Coordinates of C-alpha atoms in Angstrom, one line a residue:
Chain P
M1 CA -4.6 -9.9 -103.5
T2 CA -2.9 -11.1 -106.6
A3 CA -1.1 -14.4 -107.0
H4 CA 1.9 -14.8 -109.3
T5 CA -0.5 -16.0 -112.0
G6 CA -1.8 -12.5 -112.3
R7 CA -5.4 -13.5 -111.5
T8 CA -7.2 -11.4 -108.9
T9 CA -8.5 -13.4 -105.9
P10 CA -11.0 -12.4 -103.3
A11 CA -9.7 -10.6 -100.3
P12 CA -9.3 -12.8 -97.2
P13 CA -11.5 -12.1 -94.2
P14 CA -10.3 -9.4 -91.8
A15 CA -8.1 -11.9 -89.9
A16 CA -5.5 -10.2 -87.7
Q17 CA -2.4 -9.2 -89.5
E18 CA -0.3 -10.0 -86.5
N19 CA -0.4 -12.8 -83.9
L20 CA -3.0 -11.7 -81.3
Q21 CA -2.3 -14.7 -79.2
G22 CA -2.2 -13.7 -75.5
H23 CA -3.7 -10.2 -76.1
Y24 CA -6.8 -9.3 -74.0
A25 CA -9.9 -10.5 -75.8
G26 CA -12.5 -8.0 -76.8
F27 CA -16.2 -7.7 -76.0
A28 CA -17.6 -9.5 -79.1
S29 CA -15.4 -12.5 -78.7
R30 CA -16.3 -12.9 -75.1
F31 CA -20.0 -12.3 -75.5
L32 CA -20.3 -14.7 -78.4
A33 CA -18.3 -17.3 -76.5
F34 CA -20.7 -16.9 -73.6
A35 CA -23.7 -17.1 -75.9
A36 CA -22.3 -20.4 -77.3
D37 CA -21.8 -21.7 -73.8
V38 CA -25.4 -20.8 -72.9
V39 CA -26.7 -22.7 -76.0
I40 CA -24.6 -25.7 -75.1
I41 CA -25.6 -25.7 -71.4
T42 CA -29.3 -25.2 -72.2
A43 CA -29.3 -27.8 -75.0
G44 CA -27.6 -30.3 -72.7
F45 CA -29.9 -29.5 -69.8
L46 CA -33.0 -29.9 -71.8
L47 CA -31.8 -33.2 -73.2
V48 CA -31.1 -34.5 -69.7
L49 CA -34.5 -33.1 -68.5
A50 CA -36.3 -34.9 -71.4
A51 CA -34.4 -38.1 -70.5
I52 CA -35.4 -37.8 -66.8
N53 CA -39.1 -37.2 -67.9
F54 CA -39.0 -40.2 -70.1
V55 CA -37.4 -42.5 -67.4
A56 CA -39.8 -41.2 -64.7
S57 CA -42.8 -41.8 -66.9
I58 CA -41.7 -45.4 -67.5
V59 CA -40.9 -46.0 -63.8
T60 CA -44.1 -44.4 -62.4
G61 CA -46.3 -45.5 -65.2
R62 CA -47.8 -42.1 -65.7
S63 CA -46.8 -39.0 -67.6
T64 CA -44.2 -37.0 -65.8
N65 CA -43.3 -33.5 -67.0
F66 CA -40.7 -31.4 -65.2
S67 CA -41.4 -28.0 -66.7
R68 CA -38.9 -25.2 -67.0
Q69 CA -41.0 -23.1 -64.6
D70 CA -40.4 -25.7 -61.8
I71 CA -38.2 -24.2 -59.1
W72 CA -36.2 -27.5 -58.8
V73 CA -35.6 -27.4 -62.5
I74 CA -34.3 -23.8 -62.3
I75 CA -32.1 -24.8 -59.4
G76 CA -30.9 -27.8 -61.3
Y77 CA -30.1 -25.5 -64.3
V78 CA -28.1 -23.1 -62.2
V79 CA -26.2 -25.9 -60.6
W80 CA -25.5 -27.4 -64.0
A81 CA -24.3 -24.1 -65.3
F82 CA -22.1 -23.6 -62.2
I83 CA -20.5 -27.0 -62.7
Y84 CA -20.0 -26.4 -66.4
F85 CA -18.2 -23.1 -66.1
A86 CA -16.2 -24.0 -63.0
H87 CA -15.1 -27.3 -64.5
W88 CA -13.9 -25.9 -67.8
W89 CA -12.3 -22.8 -66.4
G90 CA -10.5 -24.9 -63.8
L91 CA -9.4 -27.5 -66.4
N92 CA -7.8 -25.4 -69.0
G93 CA -9.4 -21.9 -68.9
K94 CA -11.5 -22.7 -72.0
T95 CA -15.2 -23.5 -72.0
P96 CA -16.4 -25.1 -75.3
G97 CA -17.7 -21.7 -76.4
G98 CA -14.4 -20.1 -75.4
G99 CA -12.6 -22.7 -77.4
L100 CA -14.8 -22.1 -80.4
F101 CA -14.1 -18.3 -80.4
G102 CA -10.5 -18.7 -79.3
V103 CA -10.6 -17.1 -75.8
Q104 CA -9.1 -18.4 -72.6
V105 CA -9.2 -17.4 -69.0
L106 CA -5.9 -16.9 -67.2
T107 CA -4.7 -15.4 -64.0
E108 CA -3.9 -11.7 -64.3
D109 CA -0.2 -12.5 -64.5
G110 CA -0.7 -15.0 -67.3
R111 CA -0.7 -18.3 -65.5
D112 CA -3.3 -21.1 -65.7
V113 CA -6.4 -20.7 -63.5
S114 CA -6.5 -23.0 -60.4
G115 CA -9.7 -24.9 -59.4
R116 CA -10.3 -22.6 -56.5
R117 CA -9.9 -19.5 -58.6
A118 CA -12.3 -21.0 -61.2
I119 CA -14.9 -21.6 -58.6
G120 CA -14.5 -18.0 -57.3
R121 CA -14.9 -16.7 -60.8
T122 CA -18.0 -18.7 -61.4
L123 CA -19.5 -17.5 -58.2
A124 CA -18.7 -13.9 -59.0
F125 CA -19.9 -14.2 -62.6
P126 CA -23.6 -13.5 -61.8
L127 CA -22.7 -10.2 -60.0
S128 CA -21.8 -8.7 -63.3
F129 CA -25.4 -9.4 -64.4
L130 CA -27.1 -8.4 -61.2
I131 CA -25.9 -4.8 -61.3
L132 CA -27.7 -4.2 -64.6
C133 CA -24.9 -5.7 -66.5
L134 CA -22.7 -2.8 -65.5
G135 CA -20.1 -5.3 -64.4
F136 CA -19.3 -5.9 -68.1
L137 CA -18.4 -2.2 -68.8
G138 CA -14.8 -3.0 -67.8
I139 CA -14.4 -5.1 -70.9
L140 CA -15.2 -2.0 -73.0
L141 CA -13.5 0.7 -71.0
G142 CA -10.7 -1.0 -69.0
D143 CA -7.1 -1.1 -70.1
R144 CA -7.0 -4.9 -69.5
R145 CA -10.6 -5.6 -70.7
R146 CA -11.6 -7.1 -67.3
A147 CA -15.2 -7.5 -66.2
L148 CA -16.2 -7.2 -62.6
H149 CA -16.0 -11.0 -62.0
D150 CA -12.5 -10.9 -63.5
V151 CA -11.4 -8.2 -61.0
I152 CA -12.9 -10.2 -58.1
A153 CA -11.3 -13.5 -59.2
G154 CA -8.0 -12.0 -60.3
T155 CA -8.3 -13.3 -63.9
V156 CA -8.1 -12.0 -67.5
V157 CA -9.4 -13.3 -70.7
V158 CA -7.0 -13.5 -73.7
Y159 CA -7.1 -14.7 -77.3
S160 CA -5.8 -18.2 -77.3
W161 CA -5.6 -18.8 -81.0
D162 CA -2.8 -18.0 -83.4
A163 CA -4.4 -15.4 -85.8
R164 CA -1.3 -15.3 -88.0
A165 CA -1.3 -19.1 -88.4
A166 CA -5.0 -19.0 -89.2
R167 CA -4.3 -16.3 -91.8
L168 CA -1.6 -18.5 -93.4
R169 CA -4.0 -21.5 -93.4
F170 CA -6.6 -19.2 -95.1
L171 CA -4.1 -18.0 -97.7
S172 CA -3.1 -21.6 -98.3
R173 CA -6.6 -22.6 -99.6
P174 CA -6.8 -23.6 -103.2
Q175 CA -8.3 -20.3 -104.4
Y176 CA -5.4 -18.4 -102.7
S177 CA -2.4 -20.6 -103.2
A178 CA -1.5 -20.7 -106.8
P179 CA -0.4 -24.0 -108.2
P180 CA 2.3 -24.0 -111.0
E181 CA 0.6 -23.3 -114.3
S182 CA 0.8 -26.0 -116.9
P183 CA -0.6 -25.9 -120.4
G184 CA -4.2 -27.2 -120.7
V185 CA -4.8 -27.2 -117.0
P186 CA -7.4 -24.6 -116.1
G187 CA -6.7 -22.5 -112.9
P188 CA -9.1 -21.9 -110.1
P189 CA -12.0 -19.5 -110.8
S190 CA -11.2 -15.9 -110.1
Chain J
M1 CA 124.6 26.0 -101.3
E2 CA 120.9 25.7 -101.7
A3 CA 121.0 22.1 -100.4
M4 CA 123.0 23.2 -97.4
A5 CA 120.5 25.9 -96.7
Q6 CA 117.6 23.4 -96.8
T7 CA 119.5 21.0 -94.5
I8 CA 120.1 23.8 -92.0
A9 CA 116.4 24.8 -92.2
E10 CA 115.3 21.3 -91.5
R11 CA 117.7 21.1 -88.6
V12 CA 116.5 24.3 -87.2
I13 CA 112.9 23.3 -87.5
S14 CA 113.6 20.0 -85.9
L15 CA 115.4 21.7 -83.0
V16 CA 112.5 24.2 -82.6
L17 CA 109.9 21.5 -82.6
D18 CA 111.8 19.5 -80.0
A19 CA 112.1 22.6 -77.9
V20 CA 108.4 23.5 -78.1
D21 CA 105.9 21.8 -75.8
V22 CA 103.1 21.3 -78.3
N23 CA 100.6 20.2 -75.7
A24 CA 101.2 23.4 -73.8
V25 CA 100.7 25.4 -77.1
L26 CA 97.5 23.5 -77.8
D27 CA 96.3 24.2 -74.3
D28 CA 96.8 27.9 -75.0
V29 CA 94.8 27.7 -78.3
D30 CA 91.1 28.5 -78.1
L31 CA 89.8 25.8 -80.3
N32 CA 86.3 27.1 -80.2
A33 CA 87.4 30.4 -81.5
L34 CA 89.5 28.7 -84.1
L35 CA 86.5 26.6 -85.2
D36 CA 84.4 29.6 -85.4
R37 CA 86.8 31.1 -87.9
V38 CA 86.7 27.9 -90.1
D39 CA 84.0 27.8 -92.7
L40 CA 83.0 24.1 -92.4
N41 CA 80.6 24.3 -95.3
M42 CA 83.2 25.5 -97.6
L43 CA 85.5 22.8 -96.3
L44 CA 82.9 20.1 -96.9
D45 CA 82.3 21.4 -100.4
R46 CA 85.9 20.7 -101.1
V47 CA 85.7 17.1 -99.8
D48 CA 84.8 14.5 -102.4
I49 CA 82.4 12.4 -100.2
E50 CA 81.5 10.1 -103.1
A51 CA 85.1 9.2 -103.4
I52 CA 85.3 8.4 -99.7
L53 CA 82.1 6.3 -99.8
N54 CA 83.4 4.4 -102.8
K55 CA 86.4 3.4 -100.8
I56 CA 84.2 2.0 -98.0
D57 CA 83.2 -1.7 -98.2
I58 CA 79.7 -1.4 -96.9
E59 CA 79.1 -5.2 -97.4
D60 CA 82.0 -5.9 -95.1
I61 CA 80.7 -3.5 -92.5
L62 CA 77.2 -5.1 -92.7
D63 CA 78.7 -8.6 -92.4
R64 CA 80.3 -7.5 -89.1
I65 CA 77.0 -6.2 -87.7
D66 CA 75.0 -8.7 -85.7
V67 CA 71.6 -7.7 -86.9
N68 CA 69.7 -10.0 -84.6
R69 CA 71.5 -8.5 -81.6
L70 CA 70.7 -5.1 -83.0
L71 CA 67.0 -5.9 -83.4
A72 CA 66.8 -7.4 -80.0
R73 CA 67.6 -4.0 -78.6
V74 CA 64.8 -2.4 -80.6
D75 CA 61.4 -2.1 -78.8
V76 CA 59.2 -3.1 -81.8
N77 CA 56.0 -2.4 -80.0
Q78 CA 57.0 1.1 -79.2
L79 CA 58.3 1.5 -82.7
L80 CA 54.9 0.4 -84.1
S81 CA 53.0 2.6 -81.7
T82 CA 54.6 5.6 -83.3
V83 CA 53.6 4.4 -86.8
D84 CA 50.4 5.8 -88.2
V85 CA 49.1 2.5 -89.7
N86 CA 46.1 4.2 -91.3
R87 CA 48.3 6.6 -93.1
V88 CA 50.6 3.7 -94.3
V89 CA 47.6 1.6 -95.4
G90 CA 46.1 4.7 -97.1
K91 CA 49.2 4.9 -99.3
V92 CA 48.7 1.2 -100.4
D93 CA 47.0 0.7 -103.7
V94 CA 44.9 -2.3 -102.6
P95 CA 43.0 -2.8 -105.9
A96 CA 46.4 -2.8 -107.7
I97 CA 47.7 -5.5 -105.4
V98 CA 44.4 -7.6 -105.7
D99 CA 44.7 -7.3 -109.5
Q100 CA 48.0 -8.9 -109.3
V101 CA 46.7 -11.8 -107.3
D102 CA 45.5 -14.9 -109.2
V103 CA 42.6 -15.8 -106.9
N104 CA 41.7 -18.9 -108.8
Q105 CA 45.2 -20.3 -108.3
M106 CA 45.1 -19.3 -104.7
V107 CA 41.8 -21.0 -104.1
Q108 CA 43.0 -24.1 -105.9
Q109 CA 45.8 -24.3 -103.4
V110 CA 43.4 -24.2 -100.4
D111 CA 42.3 -27.5 -98.9
V112 CA 38.7 -26.5 -98.5
N113 CA 37.8 -29.8 -96.9
G114 CA 40.7 -29.4 -94.4
V115 CA 39.5 -25.9 -93.6
M116 CA 35.9 -27.0 -93.2
S117 CA 36.9 -29.9 -91.0
R118 CA 38.4 -27.4 -88.6
V119 CA 35.2 -25.2 -88.6
D120 CA 32.9 -25.7 -85.6
V121 CA 29.6 -25.5 -87.6
N122 CA 27.5 -25.7 -84.5
A123 CA 29.3 -22.7 -83.0
V124 CA 28.7 -20.8 -86.3
V125 CA 25.0 -21.7 -86.4
D126 CA 24.7 -20.7 -82.7
R127 CA 25.8 -17.2 -83.7
V128 CA 23.2 -17.0 -86.5
D129 CA 20.0 -15.1 -85.5
I130 CA 17.6 -17.5 -87.1
N131 CA 14.6 -15.8 -85.6
G132 CA 15.8 -12.5 -87.1
I133 CA 16.1 -14.2 -90.5
V134 CA 12.6 -15.7 -90.3
E135 CA 11.2 -12.3 -89.3
H136 CA 12.5 -10.9 -92.5
L137 CA 10.7 -13.6 -94.5
D138 CA 7.4 -12.7 -96.1
L139 CA 5.7 -15.9 -95.0
E140 CA 2.3 -14.8 -96.4
A141 CA 3.8 -14.2 -99.9
I142 CA 5.6 -17.6 -99.7
V143 CA 2.4 -19.5 -98.7
E144 CA 0.3 -17.6 -101.2
Q145 CA 2.6 -18.0 -104.2
T146 CA 4.1 -21.4 -103.8
D147 CA 3.0 -25.0 -103.4
L148 CA 3.8 -24.7 -99.7
G149 CA 0.3 -23.4 -99.4
S150 CA -1.3 -26.6 -100.7
V151 CA 1.0 -28.7 -98.4
I152 CA -0.1 -26.7 -95.4
A153 CA -3.7 -27.1 -96.5
K154 CA -3.4 -30.8 -96.9
S155 CA -1.6 -31.2 -93.5
S156 CA -3.5 -28.9 -91.2
S157 CA -6.6 -27.4 -92.7
G158 CA -9.9 -29.2 -92.7
I159 CA -13.3 -27.7 -93.5
A160 CA -14.1 -27.3 -89.8
S161 CA -10.9 -25.6 -88.9
G162 CA -11.3 -23.3 -91.8
V163 CA -14.8 -22.3 -90.6
V164 CA -13.5 -21.8 -87.1
D165 CA -10.7 -19.6 -88.4
V166 CA -13.1 -17.5 -90.4
V167 CA -15.5 -17.2 -87.4
R168 CA -12.7 -16.2 -85.1
S169 CA -11.2 -13.7 -87.4
R170 CA -14.6 -12.1 -88.1
T171 CA -15.2 -11.9 -84.4
V172 CA -11.8 -10.3 -83.8
G173 CA -12.7 -7.8 -86.5
L174 CA -15.9 -7.1 -84.6
D175 CA -13.9 -6.7 -81.3
E176 CA -11.6 -4.2 -83.0
S177 CA -14.6 -2.2 -84.5
I178 CA -16.3 -2.0 -81.1
A179 CA -13.0 -1.0 -79.4
R180 CA -12.3 1.7 -82.0
M181 CA -15.9 3.0 -81.6
V182 CA -15.6 3.2 -77.8
A183 CA -12.2 4.9 -78.1
R184 CA -13.7 7.5 -80.5
L185 CA -16.5 8.2 -78.0
R186 CA -14.0 8.6 -75.2
R187 CA -11.8 10.8 -77.5
R188 CA -8.8 8.5 -77.0
P189 CA -6.5 7.1 -79.6
Y190 CA -6.8 3.3 -80.2
T191 CA -3.6 1.4 -80.9
G192 CA -4.8 -2.2 -81.1
P193 CA -5.7 -4.8 -78.6
P194 CA -3.9 -4.5 -75.2
G195 CA -1.7 -7.1 -73.6
P196 CA -0.5 -9.7 -73.2
P197 CA -0.1 -10.2 -69.4
A198 CA 3.4 -9.9 -68.0
G199 CA 3.7 -13.7 -67.4
L200 CA 2.8 -14.5 -71.0
R201 CA 5.3 -11.8 -72.3
A202 CA 8.0 -13.5 -70.2
T203 CA 7.1 -16.9 -71.6
A204 CA 7.1 -15.7 -75.1
A205 CA 10.4 -13.9 -74.7
S206 CA 12.2 -17.0 -73.2

């Protein structure tokens, strides 16, 4: 891409040329958003677990160590994950991971997800894993990119960010936007 | 002798004319047959029409005519409907007329402020398709080539949002690569990400 100064600038990343907002999100975005959520859930849970261990050791006066193999810890983790997903999907359709990768859960006709539907989606979510992850094939093969738990809960996942605005912001960076040339003032490196 | 003969002849003619019923004679005359024998064209050729017209006071005749009353009897709309306006306009040399017009002088006589005060600007703006105009703008070129870019950068773009934009756009690129690959395996054409849902389309359209 060449600015009016004639200098050649590096090509911008492959941001969408058009506004993708509202289009059904693809596999990579959804998978990476989920992975980010798992990292956040696990990090938060381990932090809380360490805090509980610390408080318990002070209260009981002996070393207390809830390990990750403990069944109650596993149950606690599952409950924590359930609350996490149901809360965020019911609140605005975006988990923190979804917000990071710009994806949002909506009803299949494009409305916000209700609390009841968010709980249903969270309960159906493990089914997509339990059948050898075949529940996710719909994201790759379906016309509306819906996984099994989307079909059960009547939801879709869409891009919630304005790719065109992001591209404009990218182009507006100093190395892309060309300031008016004045004598003696060096331009940005090409 | 000659005078006496003329007097007698005149007397005889007078007596004959008194004795003859001219109307009865005329009734017996076949006027159509008579007119058929008259060469009207030759007769008209011998008439000096110019001399006759010179003797007519047309101005006096026109003064006697009530033109308004005459025009009132004319159905102007019907008259105009029979006129081929395109043909009339086609005969008009518009450039020649425009050449004769002193536009500067004409404009100087126009009270622009007066005209503008009568214009409903809001109604004019309502009729302008601003979205259509904006769609024709090459926003990317404007942002890239002007200071507008740095203004946007200062107002909305931090380092974090820049990183997020890059991460998202890279991920979308990955989405598209995967979708294209799957479409190729399924031997189906890929035309970009599907959607949006019907509800979102309606919201965007309104």
